Each structure stands twice: as structure tokens, then as C-alpha cells.
mmCIF file of C-alpha atoms in Angstrom:
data_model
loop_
_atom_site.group_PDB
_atom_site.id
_atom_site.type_symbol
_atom_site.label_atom_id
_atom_site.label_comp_id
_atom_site.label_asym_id
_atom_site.label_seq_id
_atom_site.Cartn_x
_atom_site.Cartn_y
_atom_site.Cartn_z
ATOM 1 C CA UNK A 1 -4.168 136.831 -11.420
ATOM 2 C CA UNK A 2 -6.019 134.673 -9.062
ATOM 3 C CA UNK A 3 -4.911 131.437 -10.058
ATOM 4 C CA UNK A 4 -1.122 131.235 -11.510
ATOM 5 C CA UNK A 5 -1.996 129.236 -14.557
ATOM 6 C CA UNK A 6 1.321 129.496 -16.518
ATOM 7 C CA UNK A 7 3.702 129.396 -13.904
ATOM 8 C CA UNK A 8 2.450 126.180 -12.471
ATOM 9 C CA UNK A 9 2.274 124.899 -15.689
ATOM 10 C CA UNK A 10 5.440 125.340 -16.524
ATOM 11 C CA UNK A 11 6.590 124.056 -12.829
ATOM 12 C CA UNK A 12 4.571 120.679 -14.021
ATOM 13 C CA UNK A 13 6.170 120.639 -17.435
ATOM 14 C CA UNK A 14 9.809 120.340 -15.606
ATOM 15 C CA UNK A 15 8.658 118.234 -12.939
ATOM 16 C CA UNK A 16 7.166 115.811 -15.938
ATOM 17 C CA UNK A 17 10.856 116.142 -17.740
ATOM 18 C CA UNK A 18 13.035 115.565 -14.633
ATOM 19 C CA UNK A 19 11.087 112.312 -14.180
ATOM 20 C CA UNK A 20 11.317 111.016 -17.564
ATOM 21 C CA UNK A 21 14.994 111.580 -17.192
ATOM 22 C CA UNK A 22 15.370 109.833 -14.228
ATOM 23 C CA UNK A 23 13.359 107.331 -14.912
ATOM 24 C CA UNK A 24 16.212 105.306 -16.395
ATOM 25 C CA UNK A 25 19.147 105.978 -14.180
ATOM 26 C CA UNK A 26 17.600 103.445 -11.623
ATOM 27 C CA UNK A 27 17.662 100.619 -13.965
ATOM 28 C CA UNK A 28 21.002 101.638 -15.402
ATOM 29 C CA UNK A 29 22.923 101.792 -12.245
ATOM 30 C CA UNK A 30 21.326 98.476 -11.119
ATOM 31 C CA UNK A 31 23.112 96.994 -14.284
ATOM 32 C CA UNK A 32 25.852 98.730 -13.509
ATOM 33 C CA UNK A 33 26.519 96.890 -10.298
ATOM 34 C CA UNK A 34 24.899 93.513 -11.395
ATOM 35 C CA UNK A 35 28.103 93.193 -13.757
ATOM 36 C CA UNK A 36 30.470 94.072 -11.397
ATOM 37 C CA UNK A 37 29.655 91.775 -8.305
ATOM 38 C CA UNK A 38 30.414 88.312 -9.297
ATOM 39 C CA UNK A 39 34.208 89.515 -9.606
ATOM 40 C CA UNK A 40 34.931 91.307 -6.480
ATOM 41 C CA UNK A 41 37.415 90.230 -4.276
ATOM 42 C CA UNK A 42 37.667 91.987 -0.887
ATOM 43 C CA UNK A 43 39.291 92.510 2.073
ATOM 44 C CA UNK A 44 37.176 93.921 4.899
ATOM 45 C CA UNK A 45 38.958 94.778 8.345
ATOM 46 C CA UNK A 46 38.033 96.637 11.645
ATOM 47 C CA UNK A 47 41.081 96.799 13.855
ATOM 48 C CA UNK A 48 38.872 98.159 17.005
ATOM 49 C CA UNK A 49 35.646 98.077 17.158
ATOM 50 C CA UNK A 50 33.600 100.041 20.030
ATOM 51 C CA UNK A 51 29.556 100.256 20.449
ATOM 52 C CA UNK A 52 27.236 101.264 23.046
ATOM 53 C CA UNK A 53 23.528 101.203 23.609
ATOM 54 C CA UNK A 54 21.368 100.204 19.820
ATOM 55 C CA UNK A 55 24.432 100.843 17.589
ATOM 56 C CA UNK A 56 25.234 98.510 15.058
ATOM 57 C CA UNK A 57 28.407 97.840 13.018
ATOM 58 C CA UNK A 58 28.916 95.402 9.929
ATOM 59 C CA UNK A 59 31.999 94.441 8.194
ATOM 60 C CA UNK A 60 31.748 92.313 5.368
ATOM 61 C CA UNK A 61 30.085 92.352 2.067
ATOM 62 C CA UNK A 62 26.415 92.587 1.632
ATOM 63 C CA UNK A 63 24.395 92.319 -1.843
ATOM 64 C CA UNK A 64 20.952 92.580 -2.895
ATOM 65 C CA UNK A 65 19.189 89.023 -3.874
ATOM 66 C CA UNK A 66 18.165 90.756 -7.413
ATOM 67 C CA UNK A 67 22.249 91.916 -8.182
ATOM 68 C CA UNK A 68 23.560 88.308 -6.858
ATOM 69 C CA UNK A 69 20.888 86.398 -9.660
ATOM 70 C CA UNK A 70 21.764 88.968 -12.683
ATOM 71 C CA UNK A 71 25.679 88.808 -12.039
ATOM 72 C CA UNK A 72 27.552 88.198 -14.984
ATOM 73 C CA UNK A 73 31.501 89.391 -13.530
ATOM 74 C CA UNK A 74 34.197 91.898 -13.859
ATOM 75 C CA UNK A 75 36.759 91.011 -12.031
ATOM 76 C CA UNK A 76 38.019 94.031 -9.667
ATOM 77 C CA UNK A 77 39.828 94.478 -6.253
ATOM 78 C CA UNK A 78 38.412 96.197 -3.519
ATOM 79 C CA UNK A 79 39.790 96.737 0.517
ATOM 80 C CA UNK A 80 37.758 98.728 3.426
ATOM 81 C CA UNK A 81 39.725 98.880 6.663
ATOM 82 C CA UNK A 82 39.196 101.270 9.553
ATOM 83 C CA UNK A 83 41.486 101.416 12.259
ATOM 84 C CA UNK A 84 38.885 102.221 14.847
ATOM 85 C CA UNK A 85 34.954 102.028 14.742
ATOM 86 C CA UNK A 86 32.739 103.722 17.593
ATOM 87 C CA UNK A 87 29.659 103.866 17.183
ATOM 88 C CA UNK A 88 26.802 105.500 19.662
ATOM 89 C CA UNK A 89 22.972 105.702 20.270
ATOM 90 C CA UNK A 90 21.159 104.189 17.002
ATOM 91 C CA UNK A 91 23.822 104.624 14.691
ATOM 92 C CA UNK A 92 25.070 102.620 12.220
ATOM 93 C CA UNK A 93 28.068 101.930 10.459
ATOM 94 C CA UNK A 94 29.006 99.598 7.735
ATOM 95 C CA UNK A 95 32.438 98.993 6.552
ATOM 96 C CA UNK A 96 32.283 96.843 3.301
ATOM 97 C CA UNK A 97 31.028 96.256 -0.317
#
């Protein structure tokens, strides 16, 4: 066979099914973590923090515009802490929600 008809088909076919079952888990686990934010409380703490050159570290919590205006609240708990941070070159590290 010249041209794989059926095989590539088929590759389509499960390419076309994966998608359609993804195509919900986006929206789902946006929800997801639109009715959890309002109710965090956190504790975010760094006791050392070391960074050279670009690198770039963040403590604290950080949300998307879109999950702060759908929040609805479940109340929940949460602490990050790292006893030392050191970050190099263009790295990046975020301790938080």
C-alpha cells in the first residue's frame, strides 16, 4: 500500500476521541478551584532565601482574575514553608497557593 488509509484513519479516529474527552476536564478543574479559593487560609514562609543572576522567587498566594470573580468558598487550611530557597540562572521558584 502506497498510502496507509486505515491506519491513519484509525490514528484520527483516537486523536478525535481523546479530544472530546478532554475537552471538559479544563472547564471542570477550573470549577474545581473557583470553589475552593475564597476559603483558603494560608501560611506561606521562606526561612532563607538565596538568588543569583535572573532567578526569581515568590512566596505568597497568587490567583487567576477569572477564579477570584467565580469564587463561591470552601473553607480549607493550607501551609508552604521551605527552610531554604536557592535559586540560579533563569529559574524560578514559587512557594505558595
Amino acid at each position: 500500500k502506497l498510502f496507509p488509509v486505515g491506519s491513519t484513519r484509525r490514528k484520527l479516529v483516537e486523536l478525535e476521541i481523546e479530544g472530546d474527552a478532554a475537552a471538559g476536564t479544563d472547564s471542570v478543574l477550573s470549577e474545581a478551584v473557583t470553589e475552593k479559593i475564597e476559603g483558603i487560609t494560608g501560611r506561606n514562609y521562606v526561612k532563607d532565601i538565596k538568588g543569583e543572576e535572573m532567578a526569581r522567587v515568590r512566596v505568597g498566594n497568587e490567583w487567576s482574575e477569572t477564579a477570584l470573580a467565580r469564587s463561591t468558598g470552601i473553607a480549607d487550611r493550607t501551609a508552604n514553608l521551605a527552610d531554604s530557597v536557592e535559586a540560579k540562572g533563569t529559574s524560578a521558584v514559587y512557594i505558595g497557593n
